[in-house]
JSON list of N, CA and C in Angstrom, two decimals:
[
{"chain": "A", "resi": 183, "resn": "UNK", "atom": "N", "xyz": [-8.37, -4.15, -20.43]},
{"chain": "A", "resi": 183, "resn": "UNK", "atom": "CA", "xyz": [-6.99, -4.03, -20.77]},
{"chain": "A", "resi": 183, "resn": "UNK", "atom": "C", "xyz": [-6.20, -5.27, -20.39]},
{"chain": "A", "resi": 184, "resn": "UNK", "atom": "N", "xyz": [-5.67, -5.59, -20.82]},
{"chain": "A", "resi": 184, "resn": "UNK", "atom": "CA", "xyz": [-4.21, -6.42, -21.56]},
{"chain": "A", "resi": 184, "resn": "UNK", "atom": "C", "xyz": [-3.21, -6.73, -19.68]},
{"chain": "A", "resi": 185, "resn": "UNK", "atom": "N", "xyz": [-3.15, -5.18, -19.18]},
{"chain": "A", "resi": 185, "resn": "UNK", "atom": "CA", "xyz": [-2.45, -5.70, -18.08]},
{"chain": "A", "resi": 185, "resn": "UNK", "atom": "C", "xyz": [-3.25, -5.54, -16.88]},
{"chain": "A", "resi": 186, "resn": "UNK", "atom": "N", "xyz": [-4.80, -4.93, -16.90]},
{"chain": "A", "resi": 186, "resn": "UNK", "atom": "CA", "xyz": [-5.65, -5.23, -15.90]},
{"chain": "A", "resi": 186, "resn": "UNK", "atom": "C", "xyz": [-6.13, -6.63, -15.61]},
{"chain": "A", "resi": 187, "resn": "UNK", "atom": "N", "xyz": [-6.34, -7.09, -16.75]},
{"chain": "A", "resi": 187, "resn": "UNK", "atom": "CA", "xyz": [-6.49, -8.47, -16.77]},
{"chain": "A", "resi": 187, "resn": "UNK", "atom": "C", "xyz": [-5.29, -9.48, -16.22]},
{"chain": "A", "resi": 188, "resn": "UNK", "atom": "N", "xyz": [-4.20, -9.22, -16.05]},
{"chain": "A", "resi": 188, "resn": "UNK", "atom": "CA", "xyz": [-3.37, -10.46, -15.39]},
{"chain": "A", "resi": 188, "resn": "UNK", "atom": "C", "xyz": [-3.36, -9.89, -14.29]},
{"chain": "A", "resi": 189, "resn": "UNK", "atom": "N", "xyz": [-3.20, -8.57, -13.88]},
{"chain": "A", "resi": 189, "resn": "UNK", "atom": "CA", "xyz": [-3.34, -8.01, -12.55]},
{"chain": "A", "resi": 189, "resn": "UNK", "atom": "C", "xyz": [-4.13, -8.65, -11.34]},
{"chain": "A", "resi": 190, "resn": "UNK", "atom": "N", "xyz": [-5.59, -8.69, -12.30]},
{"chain": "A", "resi": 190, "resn": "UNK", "atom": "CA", "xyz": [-6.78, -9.12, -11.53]},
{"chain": "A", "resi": 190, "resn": "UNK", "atom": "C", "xyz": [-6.83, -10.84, -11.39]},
{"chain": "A", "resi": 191, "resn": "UNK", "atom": "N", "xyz": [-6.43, -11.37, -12.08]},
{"chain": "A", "resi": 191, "resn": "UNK", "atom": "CA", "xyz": [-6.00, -12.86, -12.53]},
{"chain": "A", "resi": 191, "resn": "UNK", "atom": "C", "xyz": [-4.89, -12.99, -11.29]},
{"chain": "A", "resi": 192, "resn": "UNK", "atom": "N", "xyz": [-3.72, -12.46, -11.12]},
{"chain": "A", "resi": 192, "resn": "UNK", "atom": "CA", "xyz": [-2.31, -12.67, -10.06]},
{"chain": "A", "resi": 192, "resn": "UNK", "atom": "C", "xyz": [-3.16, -12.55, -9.10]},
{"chain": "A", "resi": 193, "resn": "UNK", "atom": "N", "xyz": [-3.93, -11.32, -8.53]},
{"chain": "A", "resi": 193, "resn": "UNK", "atom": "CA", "xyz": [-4.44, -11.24, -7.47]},
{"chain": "A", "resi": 193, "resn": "UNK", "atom": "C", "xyz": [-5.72, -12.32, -7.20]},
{"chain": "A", "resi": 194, "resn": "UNK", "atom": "N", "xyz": [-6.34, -12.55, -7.52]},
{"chain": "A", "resi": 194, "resn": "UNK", "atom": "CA", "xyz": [-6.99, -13.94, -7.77]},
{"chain": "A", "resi": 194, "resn": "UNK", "atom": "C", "xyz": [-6.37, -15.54, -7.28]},
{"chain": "A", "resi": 195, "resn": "UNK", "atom": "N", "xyz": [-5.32, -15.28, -7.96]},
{"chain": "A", "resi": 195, "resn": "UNK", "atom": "CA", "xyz": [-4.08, -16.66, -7.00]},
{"chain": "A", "resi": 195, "resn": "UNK", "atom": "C", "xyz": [-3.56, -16.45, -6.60]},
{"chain": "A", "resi": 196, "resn": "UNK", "atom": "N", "xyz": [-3.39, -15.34, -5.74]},
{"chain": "A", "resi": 196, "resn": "UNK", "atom": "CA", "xyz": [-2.71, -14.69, -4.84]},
{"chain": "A", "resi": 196, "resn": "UNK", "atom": "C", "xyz": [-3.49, -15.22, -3.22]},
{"chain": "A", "resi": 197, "resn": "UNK", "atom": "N", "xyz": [-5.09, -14.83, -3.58]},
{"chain": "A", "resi": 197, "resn": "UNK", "atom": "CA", "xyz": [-5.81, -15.38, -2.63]},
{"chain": "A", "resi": 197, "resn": "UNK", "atom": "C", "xyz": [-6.18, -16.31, -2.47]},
{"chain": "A", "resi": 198, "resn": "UNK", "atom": "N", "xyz": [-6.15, -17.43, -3.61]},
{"chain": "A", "resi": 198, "resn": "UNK", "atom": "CA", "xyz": [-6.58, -18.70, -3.41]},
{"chain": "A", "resi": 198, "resn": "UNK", "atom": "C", "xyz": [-5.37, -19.73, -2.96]},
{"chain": "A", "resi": 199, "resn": "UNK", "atom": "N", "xyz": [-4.36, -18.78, -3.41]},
{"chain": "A", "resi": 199, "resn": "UNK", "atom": "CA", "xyz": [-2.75, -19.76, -3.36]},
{"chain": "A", "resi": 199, "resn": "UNK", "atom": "C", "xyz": [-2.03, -19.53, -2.15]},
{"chain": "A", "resi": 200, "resn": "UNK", "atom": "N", "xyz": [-2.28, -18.57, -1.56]},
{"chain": "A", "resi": 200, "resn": "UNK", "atom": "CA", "xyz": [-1.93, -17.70, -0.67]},
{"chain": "A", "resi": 200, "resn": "UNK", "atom": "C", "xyz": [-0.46, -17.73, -0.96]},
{"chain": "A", "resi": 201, "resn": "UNK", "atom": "N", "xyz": [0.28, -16.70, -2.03]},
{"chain": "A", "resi": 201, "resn": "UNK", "atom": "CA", "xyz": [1.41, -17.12, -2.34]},
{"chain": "A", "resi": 201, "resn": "UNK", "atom": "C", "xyz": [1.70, -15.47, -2.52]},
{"chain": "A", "resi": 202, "resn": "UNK", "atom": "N", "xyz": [2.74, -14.91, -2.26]},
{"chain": "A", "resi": 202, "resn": "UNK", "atom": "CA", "xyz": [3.68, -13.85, -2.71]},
{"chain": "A", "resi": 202, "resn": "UNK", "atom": "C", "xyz": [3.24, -13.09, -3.80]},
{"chain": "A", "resi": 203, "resn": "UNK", "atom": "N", "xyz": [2.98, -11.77, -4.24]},
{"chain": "A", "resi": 203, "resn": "UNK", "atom": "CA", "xyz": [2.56, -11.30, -5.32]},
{"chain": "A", "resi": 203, "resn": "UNK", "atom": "C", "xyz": [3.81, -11.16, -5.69]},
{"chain": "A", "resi": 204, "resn": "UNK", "atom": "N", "xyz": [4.94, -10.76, -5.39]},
{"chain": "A", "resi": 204, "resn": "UNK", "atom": "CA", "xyz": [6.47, -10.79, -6.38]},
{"chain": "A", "resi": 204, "resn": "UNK", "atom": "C", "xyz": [6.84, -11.80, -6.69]},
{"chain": "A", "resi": 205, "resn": "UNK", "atom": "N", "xyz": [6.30, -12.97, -6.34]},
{"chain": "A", "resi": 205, "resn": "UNK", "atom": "CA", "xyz": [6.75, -14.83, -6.73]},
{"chain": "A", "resi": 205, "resn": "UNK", "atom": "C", "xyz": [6.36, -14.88, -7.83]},
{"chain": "A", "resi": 206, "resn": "UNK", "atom": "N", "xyz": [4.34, -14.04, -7.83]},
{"chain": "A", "resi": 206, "resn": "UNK", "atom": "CA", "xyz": [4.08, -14.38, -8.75]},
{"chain": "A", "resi": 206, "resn": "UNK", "atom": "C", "xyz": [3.61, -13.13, -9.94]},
{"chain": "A", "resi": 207, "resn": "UNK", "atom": "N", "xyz": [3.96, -11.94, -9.28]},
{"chain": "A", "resi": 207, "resn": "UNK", "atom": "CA", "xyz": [4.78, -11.02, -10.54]},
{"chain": "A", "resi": 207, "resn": "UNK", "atom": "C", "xyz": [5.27, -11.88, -11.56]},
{"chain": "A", "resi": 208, "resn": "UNK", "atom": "N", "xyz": [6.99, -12.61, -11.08]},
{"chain": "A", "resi": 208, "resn": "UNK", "atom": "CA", "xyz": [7.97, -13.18, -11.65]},
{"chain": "A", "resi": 208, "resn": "UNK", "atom": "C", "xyz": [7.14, -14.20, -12.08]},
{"chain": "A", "resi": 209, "resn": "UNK", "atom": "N", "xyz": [6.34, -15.07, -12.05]},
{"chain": "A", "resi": 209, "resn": "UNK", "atom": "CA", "xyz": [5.35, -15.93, -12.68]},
{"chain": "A", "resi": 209, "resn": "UNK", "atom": "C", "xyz": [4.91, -15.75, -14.19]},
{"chain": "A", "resi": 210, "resn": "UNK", "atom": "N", "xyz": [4.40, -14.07, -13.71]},
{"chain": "A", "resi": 210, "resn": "UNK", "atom": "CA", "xyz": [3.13, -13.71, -15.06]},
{"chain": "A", "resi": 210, "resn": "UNK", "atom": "C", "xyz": [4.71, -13.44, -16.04]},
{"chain": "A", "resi": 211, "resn": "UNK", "atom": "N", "xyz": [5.73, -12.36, -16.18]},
{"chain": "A", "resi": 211, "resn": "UNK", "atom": "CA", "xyz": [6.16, -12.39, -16.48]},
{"chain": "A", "resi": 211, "resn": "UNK", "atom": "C", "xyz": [6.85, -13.03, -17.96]},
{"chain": "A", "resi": 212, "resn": "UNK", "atom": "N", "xyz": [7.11, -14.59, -17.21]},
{"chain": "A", "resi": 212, "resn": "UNK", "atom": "CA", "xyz": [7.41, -15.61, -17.63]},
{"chain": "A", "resi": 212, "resn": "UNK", "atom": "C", "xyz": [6.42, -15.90, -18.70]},
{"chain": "A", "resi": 213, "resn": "UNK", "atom": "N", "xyz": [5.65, -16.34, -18.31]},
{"chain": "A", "resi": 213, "resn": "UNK", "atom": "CA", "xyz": [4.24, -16.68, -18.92]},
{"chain": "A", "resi": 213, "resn": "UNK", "atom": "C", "xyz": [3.79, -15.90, -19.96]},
{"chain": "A", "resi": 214, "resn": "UNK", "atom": "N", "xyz": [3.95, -14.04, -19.69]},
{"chain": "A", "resi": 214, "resn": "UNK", "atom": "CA", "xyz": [3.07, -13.42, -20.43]},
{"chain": "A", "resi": 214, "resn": "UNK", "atom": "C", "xyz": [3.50, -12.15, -20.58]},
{"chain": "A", "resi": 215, "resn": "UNK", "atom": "N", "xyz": [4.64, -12.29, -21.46]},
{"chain": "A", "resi": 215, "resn": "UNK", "atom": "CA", "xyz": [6.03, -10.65, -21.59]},
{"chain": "A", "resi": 215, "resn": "UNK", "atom": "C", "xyz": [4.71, -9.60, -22.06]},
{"chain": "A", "resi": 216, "resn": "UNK", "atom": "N", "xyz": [5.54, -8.89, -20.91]},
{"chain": "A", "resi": 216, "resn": "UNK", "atom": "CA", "xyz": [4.32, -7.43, -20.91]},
{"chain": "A", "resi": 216, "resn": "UNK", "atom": "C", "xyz": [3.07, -7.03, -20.48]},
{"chain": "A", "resi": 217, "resn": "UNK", "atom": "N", "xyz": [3.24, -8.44, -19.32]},
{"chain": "A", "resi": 217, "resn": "UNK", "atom": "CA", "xyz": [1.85, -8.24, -19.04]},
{"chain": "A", "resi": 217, "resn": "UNK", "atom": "C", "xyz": [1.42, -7.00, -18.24]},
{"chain": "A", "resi": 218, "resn": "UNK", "atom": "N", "xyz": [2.08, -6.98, -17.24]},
{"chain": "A", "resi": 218, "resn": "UNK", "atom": "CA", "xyz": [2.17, -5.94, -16.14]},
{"chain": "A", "resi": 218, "resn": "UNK", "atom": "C", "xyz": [2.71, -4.48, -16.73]},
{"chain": "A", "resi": 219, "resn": "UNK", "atom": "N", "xyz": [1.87, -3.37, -16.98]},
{"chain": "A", "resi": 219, "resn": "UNK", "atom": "CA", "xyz": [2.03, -2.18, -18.24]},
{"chain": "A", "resi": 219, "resn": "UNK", "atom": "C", "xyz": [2.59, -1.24, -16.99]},
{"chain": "A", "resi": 220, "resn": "UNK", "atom": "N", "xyz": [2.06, -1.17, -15.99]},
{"chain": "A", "resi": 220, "resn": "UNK", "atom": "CA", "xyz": [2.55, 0.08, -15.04]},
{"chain": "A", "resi": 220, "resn": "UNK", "atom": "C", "xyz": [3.66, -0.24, -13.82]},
{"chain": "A", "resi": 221, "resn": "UNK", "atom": "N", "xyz": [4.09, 1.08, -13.48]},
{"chain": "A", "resi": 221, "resn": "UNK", "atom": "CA", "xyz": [4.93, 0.26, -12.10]},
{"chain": "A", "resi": 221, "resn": "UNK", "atom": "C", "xyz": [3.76, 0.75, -10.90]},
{"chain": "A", "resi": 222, "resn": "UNK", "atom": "N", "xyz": [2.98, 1.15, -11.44]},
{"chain": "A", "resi": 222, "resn": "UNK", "atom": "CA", "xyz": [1.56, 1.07, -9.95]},
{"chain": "A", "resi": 222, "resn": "UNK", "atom": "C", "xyz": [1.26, -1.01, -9.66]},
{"chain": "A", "resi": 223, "resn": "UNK", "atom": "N", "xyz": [1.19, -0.74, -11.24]},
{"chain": "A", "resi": 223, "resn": "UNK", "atom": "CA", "xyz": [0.19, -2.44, -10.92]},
{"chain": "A", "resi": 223, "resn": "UNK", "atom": "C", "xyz": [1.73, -3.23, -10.65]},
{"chain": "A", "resi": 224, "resn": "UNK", "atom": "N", "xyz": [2.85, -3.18, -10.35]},
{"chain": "A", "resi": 224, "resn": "UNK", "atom": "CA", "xyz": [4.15, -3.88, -10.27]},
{"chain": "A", "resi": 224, "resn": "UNK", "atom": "C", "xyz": [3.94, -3.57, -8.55]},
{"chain": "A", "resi": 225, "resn": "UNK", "atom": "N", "xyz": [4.13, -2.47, -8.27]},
{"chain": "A", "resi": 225, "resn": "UNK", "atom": "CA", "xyz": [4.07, -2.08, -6.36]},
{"chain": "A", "resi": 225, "resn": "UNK", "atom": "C", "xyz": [2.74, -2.75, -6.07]},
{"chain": "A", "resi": 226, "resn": "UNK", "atom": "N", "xyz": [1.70, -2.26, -6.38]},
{"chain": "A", "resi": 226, "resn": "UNK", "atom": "CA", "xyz": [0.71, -3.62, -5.86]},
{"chain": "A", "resi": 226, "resn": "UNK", "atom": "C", "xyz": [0.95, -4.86, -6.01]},
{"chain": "A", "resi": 227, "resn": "UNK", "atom": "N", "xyz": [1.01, -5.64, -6.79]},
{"chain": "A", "resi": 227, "resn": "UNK", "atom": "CA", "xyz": [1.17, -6.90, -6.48]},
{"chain": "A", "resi": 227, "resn": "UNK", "atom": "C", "xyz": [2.44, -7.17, -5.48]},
{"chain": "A", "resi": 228, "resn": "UNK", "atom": "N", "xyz": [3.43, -6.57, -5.86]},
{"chain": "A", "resi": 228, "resn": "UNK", "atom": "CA", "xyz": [4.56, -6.81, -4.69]},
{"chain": "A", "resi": 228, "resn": "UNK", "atom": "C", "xyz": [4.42, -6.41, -3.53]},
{"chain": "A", "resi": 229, "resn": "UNK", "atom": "N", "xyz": [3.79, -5.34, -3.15]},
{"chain": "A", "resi": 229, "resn": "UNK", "atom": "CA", "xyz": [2.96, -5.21, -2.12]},
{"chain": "A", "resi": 229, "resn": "UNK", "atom": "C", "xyz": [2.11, -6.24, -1.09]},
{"chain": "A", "resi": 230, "resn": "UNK", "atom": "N", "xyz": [1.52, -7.14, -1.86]},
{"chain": "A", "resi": 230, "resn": "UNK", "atom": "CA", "xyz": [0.61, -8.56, -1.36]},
{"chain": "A", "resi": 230, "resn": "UNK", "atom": "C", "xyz": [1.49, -9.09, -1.09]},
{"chain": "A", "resi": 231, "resn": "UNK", "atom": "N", "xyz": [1.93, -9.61, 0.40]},
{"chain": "A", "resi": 231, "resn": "UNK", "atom": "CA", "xyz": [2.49, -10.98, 1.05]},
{"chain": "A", "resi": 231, "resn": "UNK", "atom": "C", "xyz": [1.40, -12.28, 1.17]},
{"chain": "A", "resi": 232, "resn": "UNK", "atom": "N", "xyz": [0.56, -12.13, 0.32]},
{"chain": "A", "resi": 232, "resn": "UNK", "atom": "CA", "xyz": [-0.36, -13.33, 0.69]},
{"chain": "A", "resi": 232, "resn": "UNK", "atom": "C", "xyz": [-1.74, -12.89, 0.54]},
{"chain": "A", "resi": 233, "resn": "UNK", "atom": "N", "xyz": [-2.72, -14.04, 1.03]},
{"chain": "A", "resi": 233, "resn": "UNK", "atom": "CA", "xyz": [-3.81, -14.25, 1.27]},
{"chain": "A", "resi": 233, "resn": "UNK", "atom": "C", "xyz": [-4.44, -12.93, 1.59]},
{"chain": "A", "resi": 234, "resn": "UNK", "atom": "N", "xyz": [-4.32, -12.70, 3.37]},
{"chain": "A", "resi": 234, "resn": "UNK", "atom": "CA", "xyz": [-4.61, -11.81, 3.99]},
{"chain": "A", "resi": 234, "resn": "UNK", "atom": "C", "xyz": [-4.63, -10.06, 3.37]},
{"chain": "A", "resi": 235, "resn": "UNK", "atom": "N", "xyz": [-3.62, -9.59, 2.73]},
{"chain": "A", "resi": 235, "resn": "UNK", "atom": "CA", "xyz": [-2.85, -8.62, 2.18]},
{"chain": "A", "resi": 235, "resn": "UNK", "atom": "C", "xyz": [-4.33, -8.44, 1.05]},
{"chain": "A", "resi": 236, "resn": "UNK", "atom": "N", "xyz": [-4.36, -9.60, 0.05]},
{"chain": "A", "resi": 236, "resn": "UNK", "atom": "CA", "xyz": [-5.32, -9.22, -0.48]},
{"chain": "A", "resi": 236, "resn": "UNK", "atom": "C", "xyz": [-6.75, -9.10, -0.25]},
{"chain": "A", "resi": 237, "resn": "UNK", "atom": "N", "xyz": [-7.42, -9.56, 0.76]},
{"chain": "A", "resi": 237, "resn": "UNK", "atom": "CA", "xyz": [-8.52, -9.35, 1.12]},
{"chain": "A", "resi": 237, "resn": "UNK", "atom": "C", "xyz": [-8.49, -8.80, 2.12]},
{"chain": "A", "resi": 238, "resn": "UNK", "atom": "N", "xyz": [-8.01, -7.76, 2.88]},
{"chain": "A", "resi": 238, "resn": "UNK", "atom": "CA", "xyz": [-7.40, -6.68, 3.29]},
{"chain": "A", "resi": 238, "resn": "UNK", "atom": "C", "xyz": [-7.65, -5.84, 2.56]},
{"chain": "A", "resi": 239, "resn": "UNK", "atom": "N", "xyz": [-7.01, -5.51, 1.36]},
{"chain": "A", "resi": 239, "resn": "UNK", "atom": "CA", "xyz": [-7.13, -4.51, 0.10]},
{"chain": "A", "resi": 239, "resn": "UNK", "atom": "C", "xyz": [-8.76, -4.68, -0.48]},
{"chain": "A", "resi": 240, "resn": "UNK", "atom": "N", "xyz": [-9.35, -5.75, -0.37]},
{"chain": "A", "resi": 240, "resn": "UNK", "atom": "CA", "xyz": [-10.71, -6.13, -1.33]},
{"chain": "A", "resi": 240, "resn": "UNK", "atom": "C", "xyz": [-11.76, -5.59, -0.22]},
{"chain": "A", "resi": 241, "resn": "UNK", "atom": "N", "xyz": [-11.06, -5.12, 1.03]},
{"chain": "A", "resi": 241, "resn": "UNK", "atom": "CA", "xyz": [-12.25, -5.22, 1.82]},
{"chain": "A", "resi": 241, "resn": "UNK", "atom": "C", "xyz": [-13.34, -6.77, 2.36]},
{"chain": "A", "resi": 242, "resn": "UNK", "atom": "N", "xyz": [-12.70, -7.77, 2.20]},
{"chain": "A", "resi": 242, "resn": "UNK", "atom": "CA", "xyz": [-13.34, -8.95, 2.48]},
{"chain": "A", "resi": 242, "resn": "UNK", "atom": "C", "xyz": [-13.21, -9.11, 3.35]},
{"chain": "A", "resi": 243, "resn": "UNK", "atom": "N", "xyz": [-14.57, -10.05, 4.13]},
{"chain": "A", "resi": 243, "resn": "UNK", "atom": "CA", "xyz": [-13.82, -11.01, 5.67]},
{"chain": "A", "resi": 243, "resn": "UNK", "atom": "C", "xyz": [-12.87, -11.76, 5.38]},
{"chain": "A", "resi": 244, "resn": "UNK", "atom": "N", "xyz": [-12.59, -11.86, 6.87]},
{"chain": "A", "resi": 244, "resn": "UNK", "atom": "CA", "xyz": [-11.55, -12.95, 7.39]},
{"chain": "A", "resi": 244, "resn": "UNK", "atom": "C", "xyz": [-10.19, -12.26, 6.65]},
{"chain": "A", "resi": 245, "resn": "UNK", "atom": "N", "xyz": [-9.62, -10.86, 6.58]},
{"chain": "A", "resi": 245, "resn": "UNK", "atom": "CA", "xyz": [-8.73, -10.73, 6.46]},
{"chain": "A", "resi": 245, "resn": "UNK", "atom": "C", "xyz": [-8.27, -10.56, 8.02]},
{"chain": "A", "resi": 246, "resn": "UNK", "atom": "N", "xyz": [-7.04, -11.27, 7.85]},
{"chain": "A", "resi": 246, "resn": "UNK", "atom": "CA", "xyz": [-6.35, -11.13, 8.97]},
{"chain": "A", "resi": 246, "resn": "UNK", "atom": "C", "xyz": [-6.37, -12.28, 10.46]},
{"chain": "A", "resi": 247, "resn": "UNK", "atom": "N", "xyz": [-7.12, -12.86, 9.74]},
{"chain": "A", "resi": 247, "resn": "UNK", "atom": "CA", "xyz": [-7.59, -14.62, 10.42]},
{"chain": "A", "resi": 247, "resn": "UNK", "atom": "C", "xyz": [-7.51, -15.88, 9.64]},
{"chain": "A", "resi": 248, "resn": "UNK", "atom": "N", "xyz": [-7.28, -16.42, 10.31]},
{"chain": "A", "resi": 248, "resn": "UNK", "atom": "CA", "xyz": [-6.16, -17.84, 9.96]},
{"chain": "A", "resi": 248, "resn": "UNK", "atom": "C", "xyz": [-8.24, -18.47, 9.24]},
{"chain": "A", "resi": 249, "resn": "UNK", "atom": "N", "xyz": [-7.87, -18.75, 8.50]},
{"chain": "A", "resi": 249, "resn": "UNK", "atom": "CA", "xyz": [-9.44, -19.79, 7.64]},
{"chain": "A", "resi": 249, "resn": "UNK", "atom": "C", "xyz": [-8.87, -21.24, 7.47]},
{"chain": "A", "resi": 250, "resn": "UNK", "atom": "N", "xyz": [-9.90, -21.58, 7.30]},
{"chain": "A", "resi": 250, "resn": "UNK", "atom": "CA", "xyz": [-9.92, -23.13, 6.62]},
{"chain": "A", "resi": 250, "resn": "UNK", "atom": "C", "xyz": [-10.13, -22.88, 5.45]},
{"chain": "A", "resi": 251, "resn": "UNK", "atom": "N", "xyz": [-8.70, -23.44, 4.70]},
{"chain": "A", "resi": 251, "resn": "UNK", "atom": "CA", "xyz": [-9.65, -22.83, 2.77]},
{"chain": "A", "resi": 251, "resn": "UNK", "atom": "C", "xyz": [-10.06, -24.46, 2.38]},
{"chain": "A", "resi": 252, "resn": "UNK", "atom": "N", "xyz": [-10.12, -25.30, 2.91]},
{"chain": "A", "resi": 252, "resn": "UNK", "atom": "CA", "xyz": [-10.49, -26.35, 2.00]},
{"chain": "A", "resi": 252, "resn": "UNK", "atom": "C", "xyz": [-11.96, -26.34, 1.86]},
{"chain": "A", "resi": 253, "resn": "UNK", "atom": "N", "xyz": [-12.76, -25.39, 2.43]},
{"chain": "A", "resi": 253, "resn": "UNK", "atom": "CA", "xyz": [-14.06, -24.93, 2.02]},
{"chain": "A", "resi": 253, "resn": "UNK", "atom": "C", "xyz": [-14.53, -23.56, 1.42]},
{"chain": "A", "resi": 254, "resn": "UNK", "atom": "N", "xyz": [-13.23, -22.86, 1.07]},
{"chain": "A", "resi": 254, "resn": "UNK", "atom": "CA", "xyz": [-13.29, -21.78, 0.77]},
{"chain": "A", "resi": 254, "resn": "UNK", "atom": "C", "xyz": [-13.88, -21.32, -0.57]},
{"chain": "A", "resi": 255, "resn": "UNK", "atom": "N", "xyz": [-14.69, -19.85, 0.10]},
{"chain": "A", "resi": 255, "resn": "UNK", "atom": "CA", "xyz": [-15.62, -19.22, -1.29]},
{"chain": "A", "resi": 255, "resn": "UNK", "atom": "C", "xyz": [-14.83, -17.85, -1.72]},
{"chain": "A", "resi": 256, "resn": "UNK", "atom": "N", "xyz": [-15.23, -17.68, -3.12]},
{"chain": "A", "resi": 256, "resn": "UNK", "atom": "CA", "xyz": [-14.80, -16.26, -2.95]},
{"chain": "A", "resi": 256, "resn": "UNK", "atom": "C", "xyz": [-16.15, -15.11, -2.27]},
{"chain": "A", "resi": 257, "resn": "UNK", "atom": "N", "xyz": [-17.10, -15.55, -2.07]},
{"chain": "A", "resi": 257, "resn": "UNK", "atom": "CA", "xyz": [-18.22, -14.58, -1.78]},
{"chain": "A", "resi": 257, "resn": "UNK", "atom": "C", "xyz": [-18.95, -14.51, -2.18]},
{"chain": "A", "resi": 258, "resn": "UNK", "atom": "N", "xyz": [-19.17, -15.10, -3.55]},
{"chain": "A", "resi": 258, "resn": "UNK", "atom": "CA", "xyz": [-20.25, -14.63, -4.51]},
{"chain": "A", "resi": 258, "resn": "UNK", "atom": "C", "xyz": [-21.95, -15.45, -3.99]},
{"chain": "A", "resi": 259, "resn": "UNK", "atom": "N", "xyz": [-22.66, -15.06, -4.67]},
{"chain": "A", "resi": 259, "resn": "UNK", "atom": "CA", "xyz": [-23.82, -15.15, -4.36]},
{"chain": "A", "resi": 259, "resn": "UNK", "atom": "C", "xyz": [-24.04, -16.23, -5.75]},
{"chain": "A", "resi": 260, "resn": "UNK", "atom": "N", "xyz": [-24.70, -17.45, -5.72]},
{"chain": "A", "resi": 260, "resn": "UNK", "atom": "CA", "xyz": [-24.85, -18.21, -6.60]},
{"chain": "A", "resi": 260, "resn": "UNK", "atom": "C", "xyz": [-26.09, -18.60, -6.15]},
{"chain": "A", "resi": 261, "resn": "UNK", "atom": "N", "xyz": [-27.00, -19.44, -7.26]},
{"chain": "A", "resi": 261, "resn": "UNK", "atom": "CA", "xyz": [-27.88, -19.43, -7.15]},
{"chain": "A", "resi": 261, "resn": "UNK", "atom": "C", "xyz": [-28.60, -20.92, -7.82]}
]
């Protein structure tokens, strides 16, 4: 879907940007009228103050500890 997809996309640079999900709510917005279809997926992202917030929610390490992202992974297993 249409607004799962920017959802998952905001939250995505949410963690890499470590930036505001209502900054960048108001971002997609701009960018992409209609993206955001529910007010669930509107309270989540505004919900995320950052980095932490979302990998917190993802269940990932290092929520809640200061990282070094200039080496930062998302997790995946590559090969």
């Amino acid at each position: 879907g249409f607004g799962r997809s920017v959802v998952l996309a905001c939250c995505l640079a949410i963690e890499r940007l470590d930036i505001p999900g209502a900054a960048l709510l108001g971002w997609a917005r701009i960018v992409r009228l209609g993206s955001v279809n529910t007010p669930q997926q509107e309270m989540m992202l505004k919900s995320f103050r950052g980095r932490n917030d979302v990998r917190r929610y993802a269940g990932m390490r290092g929520a809640g500890e200061e990282t070094d992202t200039s080496q930062a992974t998302c997790g995946c297993v590559t090969q």
